PDB file of C-alpha atoms in Angstrom:
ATOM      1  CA  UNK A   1     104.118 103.987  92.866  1.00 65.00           C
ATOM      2  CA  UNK A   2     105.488 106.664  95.074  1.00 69.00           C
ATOM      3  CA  UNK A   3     109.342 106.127  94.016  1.00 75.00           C
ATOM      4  CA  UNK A   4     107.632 106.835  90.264  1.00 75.00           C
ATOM      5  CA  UNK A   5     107.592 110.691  91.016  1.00 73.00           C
ATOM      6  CA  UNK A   6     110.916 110.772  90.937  1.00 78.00           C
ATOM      7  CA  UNK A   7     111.377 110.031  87.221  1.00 84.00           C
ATOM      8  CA  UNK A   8     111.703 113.147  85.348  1.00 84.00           C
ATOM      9  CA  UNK A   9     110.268 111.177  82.396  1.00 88.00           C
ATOM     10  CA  UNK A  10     107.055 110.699  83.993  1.00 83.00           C
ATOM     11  CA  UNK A  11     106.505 114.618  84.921  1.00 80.00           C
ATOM     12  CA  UNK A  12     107.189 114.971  81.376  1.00 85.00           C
ATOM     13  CA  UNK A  13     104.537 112.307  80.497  1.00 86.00           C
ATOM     14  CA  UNK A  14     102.174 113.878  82.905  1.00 82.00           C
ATOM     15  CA  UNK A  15     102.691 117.626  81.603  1.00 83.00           C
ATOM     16  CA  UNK A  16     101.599 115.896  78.354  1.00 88.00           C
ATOM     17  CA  UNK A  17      98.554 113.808  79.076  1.00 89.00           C
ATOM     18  CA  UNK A  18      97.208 116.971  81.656  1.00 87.00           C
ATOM     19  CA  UNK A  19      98.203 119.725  79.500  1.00 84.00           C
ATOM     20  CA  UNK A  20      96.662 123.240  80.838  1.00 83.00           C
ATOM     21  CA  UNK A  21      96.353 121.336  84.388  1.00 83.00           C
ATOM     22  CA  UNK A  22      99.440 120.571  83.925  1.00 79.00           C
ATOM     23  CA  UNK A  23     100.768 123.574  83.652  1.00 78.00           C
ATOM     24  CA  UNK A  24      99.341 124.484  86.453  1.00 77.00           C
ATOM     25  CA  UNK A  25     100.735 122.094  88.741  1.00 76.00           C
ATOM     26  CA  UNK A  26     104.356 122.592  87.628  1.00 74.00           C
ATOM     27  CA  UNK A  27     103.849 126.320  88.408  1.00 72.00           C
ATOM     28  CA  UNK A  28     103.339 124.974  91.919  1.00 69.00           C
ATOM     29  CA  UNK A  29     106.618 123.305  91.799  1.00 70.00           C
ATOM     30  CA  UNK A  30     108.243 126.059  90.166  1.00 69.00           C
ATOM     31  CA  UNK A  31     106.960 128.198  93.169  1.00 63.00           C
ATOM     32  CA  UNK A  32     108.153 125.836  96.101  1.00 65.00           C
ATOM     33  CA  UNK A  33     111.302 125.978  94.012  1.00 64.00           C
ATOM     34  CA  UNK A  34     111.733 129.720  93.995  1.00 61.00           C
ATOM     35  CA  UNK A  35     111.205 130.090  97.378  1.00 61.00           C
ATOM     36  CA  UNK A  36     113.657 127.798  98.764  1.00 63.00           C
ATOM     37  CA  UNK A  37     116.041 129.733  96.452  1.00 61.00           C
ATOM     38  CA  UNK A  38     115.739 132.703  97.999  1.00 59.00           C
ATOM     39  CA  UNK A  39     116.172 131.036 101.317  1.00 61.00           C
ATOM     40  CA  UNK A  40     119.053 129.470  99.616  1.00 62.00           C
ATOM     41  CA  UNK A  41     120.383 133.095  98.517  1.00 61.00           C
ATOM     42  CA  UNK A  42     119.513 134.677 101.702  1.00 60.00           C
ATOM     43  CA  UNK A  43     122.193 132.187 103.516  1.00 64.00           C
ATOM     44  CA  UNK A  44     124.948 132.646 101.096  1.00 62.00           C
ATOM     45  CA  UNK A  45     126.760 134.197 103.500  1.00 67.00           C
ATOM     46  CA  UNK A  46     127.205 131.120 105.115  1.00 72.00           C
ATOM     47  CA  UNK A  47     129.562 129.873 102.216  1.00 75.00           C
ATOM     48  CA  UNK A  48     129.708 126.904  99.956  1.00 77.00           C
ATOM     49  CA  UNK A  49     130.413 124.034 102.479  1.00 84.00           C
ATOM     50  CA  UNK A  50     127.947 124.421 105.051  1.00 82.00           C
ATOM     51  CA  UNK A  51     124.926 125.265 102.810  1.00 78.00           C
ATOM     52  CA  UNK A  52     125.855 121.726 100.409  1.00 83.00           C
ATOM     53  CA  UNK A  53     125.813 120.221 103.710  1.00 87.00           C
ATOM     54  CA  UNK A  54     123.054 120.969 105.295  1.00 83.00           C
ATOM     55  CA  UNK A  55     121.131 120.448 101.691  1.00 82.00           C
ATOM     56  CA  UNK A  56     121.758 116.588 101.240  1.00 90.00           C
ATOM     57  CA  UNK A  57     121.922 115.845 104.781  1.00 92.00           C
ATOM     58  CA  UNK A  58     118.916 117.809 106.424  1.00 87.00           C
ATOM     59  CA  UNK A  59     116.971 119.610 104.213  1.00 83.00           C
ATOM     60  CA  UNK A  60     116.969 117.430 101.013  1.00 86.00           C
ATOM     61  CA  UNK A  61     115.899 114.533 103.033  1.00 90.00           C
ATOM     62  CA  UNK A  62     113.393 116.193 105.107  1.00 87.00           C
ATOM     63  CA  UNK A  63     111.560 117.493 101.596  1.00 84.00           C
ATOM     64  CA  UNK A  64     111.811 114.589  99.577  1.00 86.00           C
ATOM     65  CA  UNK A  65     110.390 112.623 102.482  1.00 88.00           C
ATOM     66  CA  UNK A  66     107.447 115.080 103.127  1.00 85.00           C
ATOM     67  CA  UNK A  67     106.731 115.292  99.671  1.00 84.00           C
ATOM     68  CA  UNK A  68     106.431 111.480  99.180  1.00 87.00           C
ATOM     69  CA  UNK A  69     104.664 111.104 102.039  1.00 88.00           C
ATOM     70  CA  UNK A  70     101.714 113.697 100.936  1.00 87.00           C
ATOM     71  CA  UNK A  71     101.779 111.288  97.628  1.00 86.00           C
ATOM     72  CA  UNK A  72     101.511 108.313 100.007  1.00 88.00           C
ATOM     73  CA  UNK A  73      98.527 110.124 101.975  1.00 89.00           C
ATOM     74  CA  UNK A  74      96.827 110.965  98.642  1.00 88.00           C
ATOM     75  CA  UNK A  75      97.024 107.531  97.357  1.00 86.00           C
ATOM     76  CA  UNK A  76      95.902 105.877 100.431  1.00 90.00           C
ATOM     77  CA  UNK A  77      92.701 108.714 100.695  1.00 90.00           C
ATOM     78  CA  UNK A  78      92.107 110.492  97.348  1.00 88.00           C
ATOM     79  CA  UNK A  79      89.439 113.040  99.523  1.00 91.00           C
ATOM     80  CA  UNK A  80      93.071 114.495 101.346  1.00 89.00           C
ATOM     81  CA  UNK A  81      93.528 116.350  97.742  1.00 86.00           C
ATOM     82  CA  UNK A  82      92.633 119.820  98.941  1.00 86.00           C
ATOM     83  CA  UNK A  83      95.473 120.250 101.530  1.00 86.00           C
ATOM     84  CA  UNK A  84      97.410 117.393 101.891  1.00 87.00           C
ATOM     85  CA  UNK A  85     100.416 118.782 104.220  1.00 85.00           C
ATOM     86  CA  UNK A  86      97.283 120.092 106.483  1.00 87.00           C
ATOM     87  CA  UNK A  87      95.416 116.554 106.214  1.00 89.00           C
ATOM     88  CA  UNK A  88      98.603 114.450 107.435  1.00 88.00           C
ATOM     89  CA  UNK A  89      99.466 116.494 110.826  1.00 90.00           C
ATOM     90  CA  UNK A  90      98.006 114.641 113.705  1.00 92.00           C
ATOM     91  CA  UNK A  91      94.673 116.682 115.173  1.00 93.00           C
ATOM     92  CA  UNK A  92      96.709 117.387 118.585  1.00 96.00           C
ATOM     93  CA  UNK A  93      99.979 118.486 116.072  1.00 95.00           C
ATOM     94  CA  UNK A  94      97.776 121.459 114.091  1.00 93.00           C
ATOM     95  CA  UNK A  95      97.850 124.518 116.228  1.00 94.00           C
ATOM     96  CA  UNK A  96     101.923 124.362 116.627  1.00 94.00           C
ATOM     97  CA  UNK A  97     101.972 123.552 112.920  1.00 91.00           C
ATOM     98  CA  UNK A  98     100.457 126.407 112.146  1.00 91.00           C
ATOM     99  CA  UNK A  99     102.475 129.052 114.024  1.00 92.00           C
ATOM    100  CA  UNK A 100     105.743 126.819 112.785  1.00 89.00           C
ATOM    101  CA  UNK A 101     103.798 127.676 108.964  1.00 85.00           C
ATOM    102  CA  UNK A 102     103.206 131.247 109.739  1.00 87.00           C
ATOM    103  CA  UNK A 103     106.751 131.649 111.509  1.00 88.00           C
ATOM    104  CA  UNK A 104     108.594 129.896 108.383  1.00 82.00           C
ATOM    105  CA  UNK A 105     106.424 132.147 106.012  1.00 80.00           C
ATOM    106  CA  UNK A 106     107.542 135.529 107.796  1.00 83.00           C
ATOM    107  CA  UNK A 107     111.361 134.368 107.668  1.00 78.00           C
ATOM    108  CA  UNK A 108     110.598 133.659 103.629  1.00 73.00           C
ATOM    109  CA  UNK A 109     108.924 136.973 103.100  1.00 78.00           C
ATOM    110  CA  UNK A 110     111.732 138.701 104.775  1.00 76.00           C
ATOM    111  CA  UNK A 111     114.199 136.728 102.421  1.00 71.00           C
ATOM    112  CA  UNK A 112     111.967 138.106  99.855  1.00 75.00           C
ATOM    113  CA  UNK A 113     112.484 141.597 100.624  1.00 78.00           C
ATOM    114  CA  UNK A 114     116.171 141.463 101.418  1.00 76.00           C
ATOM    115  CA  UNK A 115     116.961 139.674  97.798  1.00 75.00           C
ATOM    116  CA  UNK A 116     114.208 142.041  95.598  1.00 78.00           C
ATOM    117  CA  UNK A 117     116.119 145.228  97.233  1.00 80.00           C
ATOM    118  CA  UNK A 118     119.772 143.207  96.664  1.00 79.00           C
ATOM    119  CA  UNK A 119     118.751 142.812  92.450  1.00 81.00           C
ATOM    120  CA  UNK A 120     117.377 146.414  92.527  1.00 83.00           C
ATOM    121  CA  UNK A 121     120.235 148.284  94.019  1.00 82.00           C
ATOM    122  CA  UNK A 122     122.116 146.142  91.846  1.00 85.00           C
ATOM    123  CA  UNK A 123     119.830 147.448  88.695  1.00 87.00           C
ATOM    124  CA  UNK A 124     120.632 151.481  89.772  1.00 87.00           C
ATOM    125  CA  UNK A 125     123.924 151.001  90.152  1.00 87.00           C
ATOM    126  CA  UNK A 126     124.378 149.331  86.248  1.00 91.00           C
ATOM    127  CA  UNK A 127     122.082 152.180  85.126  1.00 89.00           C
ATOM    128  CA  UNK A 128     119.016 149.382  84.215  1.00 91.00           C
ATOM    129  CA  UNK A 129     116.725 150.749  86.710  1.00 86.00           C
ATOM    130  CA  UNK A 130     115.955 154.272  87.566  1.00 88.00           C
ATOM    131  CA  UNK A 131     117.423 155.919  90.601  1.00 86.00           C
ATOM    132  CA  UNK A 132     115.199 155.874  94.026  1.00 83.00           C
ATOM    133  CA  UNK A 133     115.855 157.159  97.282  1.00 84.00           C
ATOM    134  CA  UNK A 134     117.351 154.955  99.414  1.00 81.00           C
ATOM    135  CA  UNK A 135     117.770 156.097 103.253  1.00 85.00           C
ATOM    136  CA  UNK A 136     119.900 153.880 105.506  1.00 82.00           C
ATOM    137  CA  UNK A 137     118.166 153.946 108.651  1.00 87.00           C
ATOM    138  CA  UNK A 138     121.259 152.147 111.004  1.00 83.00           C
ATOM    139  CA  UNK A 139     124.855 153.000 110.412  1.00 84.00           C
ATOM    140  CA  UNK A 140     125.873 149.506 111.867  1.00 84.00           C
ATOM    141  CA  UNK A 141     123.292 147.245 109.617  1.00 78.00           C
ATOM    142  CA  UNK A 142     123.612 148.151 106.212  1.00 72.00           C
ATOM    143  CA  UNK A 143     120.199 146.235 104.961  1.00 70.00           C
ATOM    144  CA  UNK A 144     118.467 148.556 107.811  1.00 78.00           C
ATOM    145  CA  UNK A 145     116.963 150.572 104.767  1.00 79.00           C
ATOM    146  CA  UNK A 146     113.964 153.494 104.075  1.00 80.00           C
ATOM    147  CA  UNK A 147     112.409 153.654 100.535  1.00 80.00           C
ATOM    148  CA  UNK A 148     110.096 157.144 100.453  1.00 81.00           C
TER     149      UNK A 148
END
């Protein structure tokens, strides 16, 4: 049943059948998606190699297996719905989970704020956006920025 989520056919079917629900729940996805991609953009320095690499042999894995597993723990107790990832850390794991959450969620937020100040320096200088100030607080790290 679990191997079944990975049929784009049946999302489809399920966006159907669920409809406003639905839409809901593939805004969820959409959102997991989004933020790996600005993890994703926030490493493109790395280059092309090293990034496919670590996709299909760490993190790829790791997600798919995480993901199928909540759908496993769902399946197996339907009451785990409210917080699945939460429900299927051993009792003794939860407190080092949490700072590994909170931890992960900084380094995203930070990604965040590096890429939204990338697309809107890119914006002023092709004229779409209007000007701000921008102060450069380090002469040796040029994302080290100041917006007044």
């Amino acid at each position: 049943v679990i191997f079944k989520a990975l049929n784009p056919w049946k999302a489809m079917d399920h966006l159907i059948k669920t409809k406003k629900q639905g839409f809901y729940q593939i805004g969820s996805v959409f959102l997991s998606v989004t933020g790996l991609e600005a993890v994703y953009a926030d490493l493109g320095y790395f280059g092309r190699w090293p990034i496919r690499f670590s996709w299909f042999v760490l993190v790829f894995p790791a997600v798919l297996l995480n993901y199928l597993g909540q759908g496993a723990l769902i399946i197996l107790y339907p009451t785990f719905i409210d917080n699945p990832f939460y429900r299927s850390v051993p009792h003794w794991a939860l407190t080092p989970m949490l700072v590994c959450s909170v931890i992960a969620a900084t380094i995203a937020s930070q990604s965040i704020i590096s890429g939204s100040f990338s697309l809107v320096s890119q914006a002023i200088a092709m004229g779409f956006c209007v000007p701000f100030t921008v102060i450069h607080t380090s002469r040796s790290i040029i994302g080290q920025i100041y917006v007044p």
